[in-house]
Coordinates of N, CA and C in Angstrom, one line a residue:
X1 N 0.8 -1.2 0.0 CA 0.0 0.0 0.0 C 0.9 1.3 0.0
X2 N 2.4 1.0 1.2 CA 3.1 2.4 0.6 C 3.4 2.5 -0.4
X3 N 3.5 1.6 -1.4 CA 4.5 2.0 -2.3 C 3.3 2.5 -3.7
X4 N 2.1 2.7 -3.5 CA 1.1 3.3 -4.7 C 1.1 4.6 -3.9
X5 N 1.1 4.7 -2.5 CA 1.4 6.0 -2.2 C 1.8 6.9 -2.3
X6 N 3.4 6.0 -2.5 CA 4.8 7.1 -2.8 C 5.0 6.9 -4.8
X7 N 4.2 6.6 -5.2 CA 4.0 6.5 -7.0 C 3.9 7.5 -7.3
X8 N 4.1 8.0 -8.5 CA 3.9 9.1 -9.1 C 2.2 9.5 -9.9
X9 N 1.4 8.4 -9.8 CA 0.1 8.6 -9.8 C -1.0 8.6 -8.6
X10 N -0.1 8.9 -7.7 CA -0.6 9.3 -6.3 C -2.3 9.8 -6.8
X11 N -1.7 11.1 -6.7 CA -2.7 12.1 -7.1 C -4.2 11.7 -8.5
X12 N -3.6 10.9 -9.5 CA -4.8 10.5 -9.9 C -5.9 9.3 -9.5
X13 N -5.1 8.7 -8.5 CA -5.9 7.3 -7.5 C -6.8 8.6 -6.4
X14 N -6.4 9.6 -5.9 CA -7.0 10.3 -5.2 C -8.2 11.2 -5.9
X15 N -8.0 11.0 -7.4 CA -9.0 12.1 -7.9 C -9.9 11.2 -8.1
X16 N -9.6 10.2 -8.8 CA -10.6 8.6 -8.9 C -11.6 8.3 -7.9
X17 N -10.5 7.6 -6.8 CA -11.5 8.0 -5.8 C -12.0 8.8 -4.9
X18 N -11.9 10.1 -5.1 CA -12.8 11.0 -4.4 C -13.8 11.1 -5.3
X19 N -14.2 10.8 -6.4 CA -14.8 10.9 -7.7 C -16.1 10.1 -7.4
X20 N -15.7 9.0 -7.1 CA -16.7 7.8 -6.8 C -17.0 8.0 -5.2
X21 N -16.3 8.3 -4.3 CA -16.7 8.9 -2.8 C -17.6 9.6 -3.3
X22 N -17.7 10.8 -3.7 CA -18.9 11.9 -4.1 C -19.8 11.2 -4.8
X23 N -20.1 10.6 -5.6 CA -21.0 9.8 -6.1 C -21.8 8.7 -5.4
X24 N -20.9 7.9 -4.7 CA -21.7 7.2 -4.0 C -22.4 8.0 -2.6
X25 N -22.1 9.7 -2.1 CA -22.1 9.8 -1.4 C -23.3 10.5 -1.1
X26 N -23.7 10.9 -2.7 CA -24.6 11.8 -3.2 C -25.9 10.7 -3.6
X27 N -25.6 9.5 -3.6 CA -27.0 8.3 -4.1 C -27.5 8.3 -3.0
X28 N -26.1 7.9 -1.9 CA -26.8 7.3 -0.4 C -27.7 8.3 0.3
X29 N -27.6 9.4 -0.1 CA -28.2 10.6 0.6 C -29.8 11.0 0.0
X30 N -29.4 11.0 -1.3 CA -30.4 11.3 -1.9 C -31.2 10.2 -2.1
X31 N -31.0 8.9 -1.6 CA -31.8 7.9 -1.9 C -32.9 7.9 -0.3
X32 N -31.8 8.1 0.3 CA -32.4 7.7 2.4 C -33.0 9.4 2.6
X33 N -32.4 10.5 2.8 CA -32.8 12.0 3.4 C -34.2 11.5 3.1
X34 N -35.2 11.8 2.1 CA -36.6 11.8 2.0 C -36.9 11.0 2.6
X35 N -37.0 9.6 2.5 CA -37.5 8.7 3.7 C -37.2 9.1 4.4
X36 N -35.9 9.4 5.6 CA -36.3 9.6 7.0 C -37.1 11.2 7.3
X37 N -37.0 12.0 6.6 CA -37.1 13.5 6.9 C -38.8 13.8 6.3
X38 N -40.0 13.7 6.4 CA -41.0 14.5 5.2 C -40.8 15.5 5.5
X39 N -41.1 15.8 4.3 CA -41.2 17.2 3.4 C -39.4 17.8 3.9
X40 N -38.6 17.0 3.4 CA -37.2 17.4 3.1 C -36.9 18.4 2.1
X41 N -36.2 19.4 2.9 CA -35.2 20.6 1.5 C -34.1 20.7 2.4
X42 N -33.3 20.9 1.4 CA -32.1 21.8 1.4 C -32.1 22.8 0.7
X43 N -31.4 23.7 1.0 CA -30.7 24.8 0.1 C -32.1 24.9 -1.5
X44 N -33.0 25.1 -0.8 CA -34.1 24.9 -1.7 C -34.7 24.1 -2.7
X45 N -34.0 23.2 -2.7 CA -34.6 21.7 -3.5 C -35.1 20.7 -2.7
X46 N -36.3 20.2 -3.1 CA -36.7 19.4 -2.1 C -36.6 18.2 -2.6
X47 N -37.2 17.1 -1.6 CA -36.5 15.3 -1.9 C -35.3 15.3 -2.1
X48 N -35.6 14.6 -3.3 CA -34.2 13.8 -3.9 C -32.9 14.4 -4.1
X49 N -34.0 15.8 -4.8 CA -32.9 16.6 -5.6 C -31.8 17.2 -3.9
X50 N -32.7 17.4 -2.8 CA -32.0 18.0 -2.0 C -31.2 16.9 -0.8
X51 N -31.4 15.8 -1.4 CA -30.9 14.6 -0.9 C -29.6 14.8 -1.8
X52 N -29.4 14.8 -3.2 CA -28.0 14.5 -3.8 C -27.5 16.0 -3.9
X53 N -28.1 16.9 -3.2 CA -27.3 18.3 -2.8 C -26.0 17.8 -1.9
X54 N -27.1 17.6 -0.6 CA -26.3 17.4 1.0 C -25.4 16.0 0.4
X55 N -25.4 15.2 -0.2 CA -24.9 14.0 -0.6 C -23.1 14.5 -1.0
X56 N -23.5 15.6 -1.9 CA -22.4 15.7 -2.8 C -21.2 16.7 -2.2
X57 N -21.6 17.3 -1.1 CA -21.1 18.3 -0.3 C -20.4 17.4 0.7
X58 N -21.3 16.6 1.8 CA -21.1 15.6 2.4 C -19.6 14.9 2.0
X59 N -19.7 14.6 0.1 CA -19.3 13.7 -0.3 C -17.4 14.8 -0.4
X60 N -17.2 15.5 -0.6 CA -16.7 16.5 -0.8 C -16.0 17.1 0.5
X61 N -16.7 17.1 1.3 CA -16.0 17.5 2.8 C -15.2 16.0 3.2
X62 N -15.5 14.7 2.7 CA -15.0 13.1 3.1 C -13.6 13.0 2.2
X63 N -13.9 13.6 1.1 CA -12.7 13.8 0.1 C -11.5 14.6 0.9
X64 N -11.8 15.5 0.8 CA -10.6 16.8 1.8 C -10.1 15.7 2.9
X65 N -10.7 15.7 3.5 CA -10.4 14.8 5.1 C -9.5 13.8 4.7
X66 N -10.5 12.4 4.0 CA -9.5 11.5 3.6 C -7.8 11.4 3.5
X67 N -7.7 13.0 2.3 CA -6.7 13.1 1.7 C -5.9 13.5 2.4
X68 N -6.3 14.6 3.6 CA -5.2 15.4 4.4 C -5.4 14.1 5.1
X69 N -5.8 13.5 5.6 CA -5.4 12.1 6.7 C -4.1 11.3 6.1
X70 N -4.2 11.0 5.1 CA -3.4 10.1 4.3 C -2.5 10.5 4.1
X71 N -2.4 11.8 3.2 CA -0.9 12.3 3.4 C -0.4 12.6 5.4
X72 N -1.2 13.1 5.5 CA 0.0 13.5 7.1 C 0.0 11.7 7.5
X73 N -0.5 10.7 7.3 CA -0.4 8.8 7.4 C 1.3 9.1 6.9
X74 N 1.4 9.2 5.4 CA 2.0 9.0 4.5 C 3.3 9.9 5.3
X75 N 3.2 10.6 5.3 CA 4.6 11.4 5.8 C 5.1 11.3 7.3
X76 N 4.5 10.8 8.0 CA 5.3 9.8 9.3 C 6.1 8.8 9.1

């Protein structure tokens, strides 16, 4: 695992998967938010649409984190 780390395609395994993080992050949200919540909005879309809002932000704030985790992992 260190050594895809220390590769020189580091950075596009990180774009990959943060790519598919936001996507799956934005289904799971937008699929569950309306079930648990009636009459769900966000940021003025309601249901689904406002399920794969919060999903994709969610998914987006998991990205950042991941990455600063891994590198400060990676450089100990």
């Amino acid at each position: 695992m260190s050594s895809i780390l220390n590769s020189k395609f580091r950075f596009i395994i990180y774009i990959v998967l943060g790519f598919v993080l936001i996507i799956v992050c934005a289904l799971l949200t937008a699929a569950t938010m309306p079930l648990i919540i009636d009459n769900f909005t966000y940021q003025g879309q309601g249901g689904y649409e406002g399920g794969g809002v919060l999903g994709m932000q969610l998914g987006i704030i998991g990205v950042i984190l991941s990455v600063l985790i891994i590198e400060v992992l990676r450089t100990k």
